[in-house]
């Protein structure tokens, strides 16, 4: 249960960083923060599947 709580906290912190980036005009307006956060986490979590160190 502790892992699930930490995972959710991490995602919510990422969503907050995205919201702050939108507010500061670092990211485009109108982004869906939840979808962007899940996309970033998905790329990070699955990169070992598609990454090829030899190119």
mmCIF file of the C-alpha atoms, coordinates in Angstrom:
data_MODEL
# 
_entry.id   MODEL 
# 
loop_
_atom_site.group_PDB 
_atom_site.id 
_atom_site.type_symbol 
_atom_site.label_atom_id 
_atom_site.label_alt_id 
_atom_site.label_comp_id 
_atom_site.label_asym_id 
_atom_site.label_entity_id 
_atom_site.label_seq_id 
_atom_site.pdbx_PDB_ins_code 
_atom_site.Cartn_x 
_atom_site.Cartn_y 
_atom_site.Cartn_z 
_atom_site.occupancy 
_atom_site.B_iso_or_equiv 
_atom_site.pdbx_formal_charge 
_atom_site.auth_seq_id 
_atom_site.auth_comp_id 
_atom_site.auth_asym_id 
_atom_site.auth_atom_id 
_atom_site.pdbx_PDB_model_num 
ATOM 1  C CA . UNK A 1 1  ? 0.000  0.000  0.000   1.00 0.00 ? 1  UNK A CA 1 
ATOM 2  C CA . UNK A 1 2  ? 2.897  2.345  0.745   1.00 0.00 ? 2  UNK A CA 1 
ATOM 3  C CA . UNK A 1 3  ? 4.208  1.959  -2.819  1.00 0.00 ? 3  UNK A CA 1 
ATOM 4  C CA . UNK A 1 4  ? 0.817  2.915  -4.278  1.00 0.00 ? 4  UNK A CA 1 
ATOM 5  C CA . UNK A 1 5  ? 0.661  6.026  -2.100  1.00 0.00 ? 5  UNK A CA 1 
ATOM 6  C CA . UNK A 1 6  ? 4.174  7.075  -3.088  1.00 0.00 ? 6  UNK A CA 1 
ATOM 7  C CA . UNK A 1 7  ? 3.463  6.385  -6.757  1.00 0.00 ? 7  UNK A CA 1 
ATOM 8  C CA . UNK A 1 8  ? 0.351  8.564  -6.609  1.00 0.00 ? 8  UNK A CA 1 
ATOM 9  C CA . UNK A 1 9  ? 2.231  11.306 -4.756  1.00 0.00 ? 9  UNK A CA 1 
ATOM 10 C CA . UNK A 1 10 ? 4.981  11.252 -7.389  1.00 0.00 ? 10 UNK A CA 1 
ATOM 11 C CA . UNK A 1 11 ? 2.398  11.554 -10.193 1.00 0.00 ? 11 UNK A CA 1 
ATOM 12 C CA . UNK A 1 12 ? 0.585  14.383 -8.438  1.00 0.00 ? 12 UNK A CA 1 
ATOM 13 C CA . UNK A 1 13 ? 3.884  16.245 -7.927  1.00 0.00 ? 13 UNK A CA 1 
ATOM 14 C CA . UNK A 1 14 ? 4.626  15.855 -11.629 1.00 0.00 ? 14 UNK A CA 1 
ATOM 15 C CA . UNK A 1 15 ? 1.155  17.166 -12.492 1.00 0.00 ? 15 UNK A CA 1 
ATOM 16 C CA . UNK A 1 16 ? 1.777  20.186 -10.249 1.00 0.00 ? 16 UNK A CA 1 
ATOM 17 C CA . UNK A 1 17 ? 5.091  20.886 -12.002 1.00 0.00 ? 17 UNK A CA 1 
ATOM 18 C CA . UNK A 1 18 ? 3.293  20.770 -15.341 1.00 0.00 ? 18 UNK A CA 1 
ATOM 19 C CA . UNK A 1 19 ? 0.589  23.169 -14.068 1.00 0.00 ? 19 UNK A CA 1 
ATOM 20 C CA . UNK A 1 20 ? 3.304  25.551 -12.856 1.00 0.00 ? 20 UNK A CA 1 
ATOM 21 C CA . UNK A 1 21 ? 5.011  25.332 -16.242 1.00 0.00 ? 21 UNK A CA 1 
ATOM 22 C CA . UNK A 1 22 ? 1.747  26.232 -17.959 1.00 0.00 ? 22 UNK A CA 1 
ATOM 23 C CA . UNK A 1 23 ? 1.184  29.165 -15.581 1.00 0.00 ? 23 UNK A CA 1 
ATOM 24 C CA . UNK A 1 24 ? 4.711  30.452 -16.231 1.00 0.00 ? 24 UNK A CA 1 
ATOM 25 C CA . UNK A 1 25 ? 4.256  30.065 -20.012 1.00 0.00 ? 25 UNK A CA 1 
ATOM 26 C CA . UNK A 1 26 ? 6.974  27.377 -20.184 1.00 0.00 ? 26 UNK A CA 1 
ATOM 27 C CA . UNK A 1 27 ? 4.412  24.943 -21.627 1.00 0.00 ? 27 UNK A CA 1 
ATOM 28 C CA . UNK A 1 28 ? 1.533  25.674 -23.950 1.00 0.00 ? 28 UNK A CA 1 
ATOM 29 C CA . UNK A 1 29 ? -1.809 26.585 -22.455 1.00 0.00 ? 29 UNK A CA 1 
ATOM 30 C CA . UNK A 1 30 ? -4.593 24.030 -22.519 1.00 0.00 ? 30 UNK A CA 1 
ATOM 31 C CA . UNK A 1 31 ? -2.560 20.904 -21.821 1.00 0.00 ? 31 UNK A CA 1 
ATOM 32 C CA . UNK A 1 32 ? -4.335 18.172 -19.884 1.00 0.00 ? 32 UNK A CA 1 
ATOM 33 C CA . UNK A 1 33 ? -1.915 17.758 -16.995 1.00 0.00 ? 33 UNK A CA 1 
ATOM 34 C CA . UNK A 1 34 ? -3.047 14.241 -16.103 1.00 0.00 ? 34 UNK A CA 1 
ATOM 35 C CA . UNK A 1 35 ? -2.488 12.955 -19.639 1.00 0.00 ? 35 UNK A CA 1 
ATOM 36 C CA . UNK A 1 36 ? 0.896  14.672 -19.958 1.00 0.00 ? 36 UNK A CA 1 
ATOM 37 C CA . UNK A 1 37 ? 2.013  13.240 -16.609 1.00 0.00 ? 37 UNK A CA 1 
ATOM 38 C CA . UNK A 1 38 ? 0.924  9.700  -17.547 1.00 0.00 ? 38 UNK A CA 1 
ATOM 39 C CA . UNK A 1 39 ? 2.667  10.074 -20.913 1.00 0.00 ? 39 UNK A CA 1 
ATOM 40 C CA . UNK A 1 40 ? 5.949  11.130 -19.282 1.00 0.00 ? 40 UNK A CA 1 
ATOM 41 C CA . UNK A 1 41 ? 5.733  8.306  -16.748 1.00 0.00 ? 41 UNK A CA 1 
ATOM 42 C CA . UNK A 1 42 ? 4.854  5.799  -19.466 1.00 0.00 ? 42 UNK A CA 1 
ATOM 43 C CA . UNK A 1 43 ? 7.868  6.759  -21.556 1.00 0.00 ? 43 UNK A CA 1 
ATOM 44 C CA . UNK A 1 44 ? 10.121 6.535  -18.523 1.00 0.00 ? 44 UNK A CA 1 
ATOM 45 C CA . UNK A 1 45 ? 8.711  3.209  -17.354 1.00 0.00 ? 45 UNK A CA 1 
ATOM 46 C CA . UNK A 1 46 ? 8.847  1.507  -20.760 1.00 0.00 ? 46 UNK A CA 1 
ATOM 47 C CA . UNK A 1 47 ? 12.059 2.967  -22.182 1.00 0.00 ? 47 UNK A CA 1 
ATOM 48 C CA . UNK A 1 48 ? 13.965 -0.228 -21.342 1.00 0.00 ? 48 UNK A CA 1 
ATOM 49 C CA . UNK A 1 49 ? 11.758 -2.014 -23.923 1.00 0.00 ? 49 UNK A CA 1 
ATOM 50 C CA . UNK A 1 50 ? 12.701 0.162  -26.892 1.00 0.00 ? 50 UNK A CA 1 
ATOM 51 C CA . UNK A 1 51 ? 16.069 1.631  -25.938 1.00 0.00 ? 51 UNK A CA 1 
ATOM 52 C CA . UNK A 1 52 ? 18.958 0.174  -27.890 1.00 0.00 ? 52 UNK A CA 1 
ATOM 53 C CA . UNK A 1 53 ? 22.388 1.405  -26.680 1.00 0.00 ? 53 UNK A CA 1 
ATOM 54 C CA . UNK A 1 54 ? 24.019 0.513  -29.990 1.00 0.00 ? 54 UNK A CA 1 
ATOM 55 C CA . UNK A 1 55 ? 21.607 2.719  -31.906 1.00 0.00 ? 55 UNK A CA 1 
# 
